[in-house]
Short mmCIF file of C-alpha atoms and ligand atoms in Angstrom, two decimals:
data_model
loop_
_atom_site.label_atom_id
_atom_site.label_comp_id
_atom_site.label_asym_id
_atom_site.label_seq_id
_atom_site.Cartn_x
_atom_site.Cartn_y
_atom_site.Cartn_z
CA MET A 1 118.08 138.90 37.32
CA GLU A 2 115.55 139.80 34.65
CA THR A 3 113.15 137.09 33.41
CA THR A 4 113.92 135.79 29.95
CA LEU A 5 111.59 134.13 27.48
CA ARG A 6 112.36 131.86 24.57
CA VAL A 7 111.35 133.81 21.47
CA PHE A 8 110.88 132.33 18.02
CA SER A 9 110.22 135.58 16.13
CA ILE A 10 108.95 139.14 16.45
CA PHE A 11 107.30 140.50 13.33
CA THR A 12 104.65 142.82 11.89
CA SER A 13 101.71 141.45 9.94
CA ILE A 14 97.94 141.63 9.62
CA GLN A 15 95.99 140.27 12.56
CA GLY A 16 94.16 137.29 11.15
CA GLU A 17 92.31 135.23 13.73
CA SER A 18 90.01 137.21 16.04
CA THR A 19 87.56 140.10 15.95
CA TYR A 20 90.69 142.26 15.46
CA ALA A 21 91.28 140.54 12.11
CA GLY A 22 92.48 142.90 9.39
CA LEU A 23 94.35 145.32 11.65
CA PRO A 24 98.12 145.83 11.52
CA CYS A 25 99.63 144.04 14.47
CA VAL A 26 103.02 143.23 15.97
CA PHE A 27 103.35 139.56 16.84
CA VAL A 28 105.64 138.15 19.50
CA ARG A 29 105.83 134.45 18.70
CA LEU A 30 107.22 132.47 21.61
CA ALA A 31 108.93 129.13 21.11
CA GLY A 32 107.69 125.76 22.28
CA CYS A 33 104.39 124.01 22.84
CA PRO A 34 103.64 120.78 24.73
CA LEU A 35 100.58 119.98 22.58
CA ALA A 36 100.51 118.18 19.25
CA CYS A 37 97.43 119.24 17.29
CA VAL A 38 97.09 117.21 14.10
CA TYR A 39 96.70 120.36 12.00
CA CYS A 40 99.41 122.46 13.70
CA ASP A 41 100.52 125.17 11.28
CA THR A 42 103.29 126.56 13.48
CA GLN A 43 105.41 123.42 13.72
CA ALA A 44 108.65 125.37 13.44
CA ALA A 45 107.84 127.52 16.48
CA ARG A 46 106.36 124.56 18.33
CA SER A 47 109.55 122.52 18.20
CA ALA A 48 112.05 125.40 18.37
CA VAL A 49 114.24 126.17 21.36
CA GLY A 50 114.09 129.85 20.46
CA GLU A 51 116.32 132.74 21.47
CA ALA A 52 116.40 133.60 25.17
CA LEU A 53 115.60 137.31 25.45
CA PRO A 54 114.96 139.46 28.53
CA ILE A 55 111.45 140.87 28.75
CA SER A 56 112.68 144.46 28.42
CA ALA A 57 114.36 143.61 25.09
CA ILE A 58 111.22 141.90 23.78
CA VAL A 59 109.10 144.91 24.70
CA GLN A 60 111.59 147.30 23.12
CA ARG A 61 111.62 145.37 19.84
CA ALA A 62 107.85 144.83 19.77
CA LEU A 63 106.98 148.45 20.48
CA ARG A 64 109.40 150.01 18.02
CA GLY A 65 107.22 152.36 15.98
CA ALA A 66 104.52 152.51 18.67
CA PRO A 67 102.06 149.94 17.31
CA SER A 68 98.52 150.09 18.67
CA LEU A 69 98.07 146.31 18.64
CA VAL A 70 100.45 143.61 19.88
CA GLU A 71 99.73 139.89 20.02
CA VAL A 72 101.67 137.34 22.04
CA THR A 73 101.36 133.95 20.39
CA GLY A 74 103.29 130.74 19.85
CA GLY A 75 103.70 127.81 20.06
CA GLU A 76 101.91 128.00 23.37
CA PRO A 77 102.85 131.23 25.15
CA LEU A 78 101.62 130.14 28.59
CA ALA A 79 103.94 127.15 28.59
CA GLN A 80 106.53 129.71 29.73
CA PRO A 81 105.60 131.14 33.16
CA GLY A 82 107.35 134.44 32.40
CA THR A 83 104.76 135.23 29.74
CA HIS A 84 102.52 136.78 32.42
CA ALA A 85 105.19 139.40 33.13
CA LEU A 86 105.63 140.08 29.41
CA LEU A 87 101.89 140.67 28.99
CA ARG A 88 101.90 143.09 31.93
CA ALA A 89 104.91 144.94 30.59
CA LEU A 90 103.30 145.35 27.16
CA ALA A 91 99.99 146.50 28.64
CA ASP A 92 101.87 149.02 30.83
CA GLN A 93 103.01 150.69 27.61
CA GLY A 94 99.40 151.48 26.71
CA CYS A 95 98.87 149.35 23.62
CA ARG A 96 96.09 146.82 23.12
CA VAL A 97 97.55 143.41 23.98
CA LEU A 98 96.16 140.12 22.68
CA LEU A 99 97.16 136.67 23.87
CA GLU A 100 96.51 133.66 21.67
CA THR A 101 96.52 130.45 23.69
CA SER A 102 95.50 126.83 23.28
CA GLY A 103 93.39 126.79 26.46
CA ALA A 104 95.62 124.10 27.97
CA PHE A 105 96.93 126.48 30.66
CA SER A 106 95.02 128.55 33.19
CA ILE A 107 94.18 132.11 32.14
CA ALA A 108 92.94 133.01 35.64
CA ALA A 109 95.96 135.17 36.50
CA ILE A 110 96.30 136.95 33.15
CA ASP A 111 96.46 140.73 33.48
CA PRO A 112 92.84 141.95 33.06
CA ARG A 113 93.91 144.50 30.42
CA VAL A 114 94.85 141.65 28.08
CA VAL A 115 92.35 140.21 25.60
CA VAL A 116 92.66 136.42 25.53
CA ILE A 117 91.86 134.58 22.31
CA MET A 118 91.46 131.06 23.58
CA ASP A 119 91.38 128.07 21.32
CA ILE A 120 89.02 125.46 22.74
CA LYS A 121 90.48 122.35 21.17
CA THR A 122 87.95 120.19 19.37
CA PRO A 123 88.08 116.37 19.17
CA GLY A 124 89.51 116.62 15.65
CA SER A 125 92.65 118.26 17.02
CA ARG A 126 93.28 115.15 19.17
CA MET A 127 94.11 117.60 21.98
CA ALA A 128 90.66 118.28 23.49
CA HIS A 129 91.65 116.36 26.62
CA ARG A 130 94.30 119.02 27.35
CA PHE A 131 91.73 121.78 27.94
CA CYS A 132 92.05 123.50 31.32
CA ALA A 133 88.45 123.35 32.49
CA GLU A 134 88.81 126.17 35.02
CA ASN A 135 89.18 128.58 32.09
CA ILE A 136 85.44 128.40 31.51
CA ALA A 137 84.80 130.14 34.84
CA VAL A 138 87.20 132.94 33.86
CA LEU A 139 85.14 133.59 30.74
CA SER A 140 82.07 134.33 32.85
CA ARG A 141 83.83 137.05 34.88
CA PRO A 142 82.16 140.41 34.26
CA GLY A 143 84.00 143.01 32.21
CA HIS A 144 86.38 140.80 30.28
CA HIS A 145 86.75 140.99 26.49
CA HIS A 146 88.09 137.50 25.89
CA GLN A 147 87.22 135.46 22.81
CA VAL A 148 86.99 131.72 22.21
CA LYS A 149 87.88 130.05 18.97
CA PHE A 150 86.95 126.57 17.76
CA VAL A 151 89.07 125.24 14.91
CA VAL A 152 86.78 122.70 13.25
CA THR A 153 87.96 119.82 11.10
CA ASP A 154 84.50 118.34 10.39
CA GLN A 155 80.84 118.48 11.43
CA GLU A 156 81.52 116.54 14.62
CA ASP A 157 83.84 119.32 15.72
CA PHE A 158 81.14 121.87 14.91
CA LYS A 159 78.65 119.92 17.04
CA PHE A 160 81.23 119.91 19.84
CA ALA A 161 81.44 123.71 19.59
CA CYS A 162 77.63 123.92 19.81
CA GLN A 163 77.63 121.68 22.88
CA MET A 164 80.24 123.82 24.61
CA ALA A 165 78.34 126.99 23.72
CA ALA A 166 75.09 125.58 25.09
CA GLN A 167 76.51 123.94 28.20
CA HIS A 168 78.45 127.02 29.32
CA ARG A 169 76.19 129.73 27.83
CA LEU A 170 79.28 131.14 26.15
CA ALA A 171 77.39 133.57 23.94
CA ASP A 172 76.12 135.42 27.04
CA HIS A 173 79.54 136.86 27.76
CA THR A 174 82.09 135.85 25.10
CA GLU A 175 82.73 136.32 21.39
CA MET A 176 82.73 132.90 19.71
CA LEU A 177 84.77 132.27 16.58
CA ILE A 178 84.57 129.26 14.27
CA SER A 179 87.62 128.68 12.12
CA PRO A 180 87.59 125.96 9.43
CA VAL A 181 90.83 124.02 9.28
CA ALA A 182 92.77 124.32 6.01
CA GLY A 183 91.05 122.18 3.39
CA LEU A 184 87.57 122.34 4.92
CA ASP A 185 85.11 124.26 2.72
CA PRO A 186 84.17 127.54 4.48
CA ALA A 187 80.82 127.51 2.65
CA GLN A 188 80.00 124.23 4.36
CA VAL A 189 80.90 125.68 7.75
CA ALA A 190 78.78 128.74 6.97
CA GLU A 191 75.82 126.43 6.35
CA TRP A 192 76.35 124.76 9.73
CA ILE A 193 76.47 128.14 11.46
CA LEU A 194 73.32 129.36 9.74
CA ALA A 195 71.48 126.16 10.68
CA SER A 196 72.54 126.48 14.33
CA SER A 197 71.06 128.76 16.94
CA PHE A 198 74.41 130.22 18.01
CA PRO A 199 76.00 133.56 17.07
CA PHE A 200 79.28 132.07 15.93
CA ARG A 201 81.48 134.37 13.92
CA LEU A 202 82.96 132.64 10.86
CA GLN A 203 86.69 133.21 10.93
CA LEU A 204 88.78 132.60 7.83
CA GLN A 205 92.55 132.52 8.20
CA LEU A 206 93.42 135.86 6.63
CA HIS A 207 97.11 135.00 6.31
CA ARG A 208 96.32 132.09 4.04
CA LEU A 209 94.04 134.25 1.89
CA ILE A 210 96.48 137.15 1.61
CA TRP A 211 99.71 135.17 1.28
CA PRO A 212 98.73 131.67 0.05
CA HIS A 213 102.23 130.81 -1.15
CA ALA A 214 104.31 132.49 1.54
CA ASP A 215 105.32 131.85 5.11
CA ARG A 216 102.51 133.10 7.33
CA ASP A 217 104.83 135.28 9.44
CA GLY A 218 105.41 138.84 8.30
CA ILE A 219 108.12 141.50 8.46
CA GLU A 220 110.80 140.81 11.07
CA ARG A 221 111.39 143.55 13.65
S1 LIG B 301 98.50 124.42 20.44
FE1 LIG B 301 99.06 125.60 18.63
S2 LIG B 301 101.31 125.46 18.49
FE2 LIG B 301 100.62 123.86 19.91
S3 LIG B 301 100.41 122.05 18.61
FE3 LIG B 301 98.38 123.02 18.72
S4 LIG B 301 98.28 124.38 16.92
FE4 LIG B 301 100.47 123.81 17.23
#
């Protein structure tokens, strides 16, 4: 019997939170997440049961129109073990596949064709203790194109990001993104970056800038 996944929505929008920001992208948003970040902006998907769909149906809907970029997100996609098979199936179709994950689950067995955008939860999220420490070793594997993102709520979170970058020499092998939480002045975060010695890339949430008064999800597929 084919593996099913609980899907919250499948939609087209602009990629907003990685070095792929600005590109058209199909999003597969999976339902459910066992974390509880204080700033969670996908509460509906986090707490939803979702619609159980076979992987072949998800791929068919996502790849309608042959998009060049597909992102699997959530909720927390890796909370569902079948997500690995979905990522493989999407990559088999030849498109660039991104996975956005909280870092709470191991990324060691992710298909190597997939680009992982891993949130390293800061203390301000109240979920830093959920980080799967073995993921750091995966980031130092040669040839990967993974990215780490720190959502910062204040300067203490920024210092945490600096500590992680220094301790694990993240800049040697990984793109590092800093994303100010909604309400934190990006100009302030820019000052912190400029005063640091790390090549953080300032990441503003494009969805909020483009559609400040609308739901962040895009056109349903
Ligand atoms: S990991 Fe993501 S979906 Fe889960 S609670 Fe945190 S922000 Fe929300």
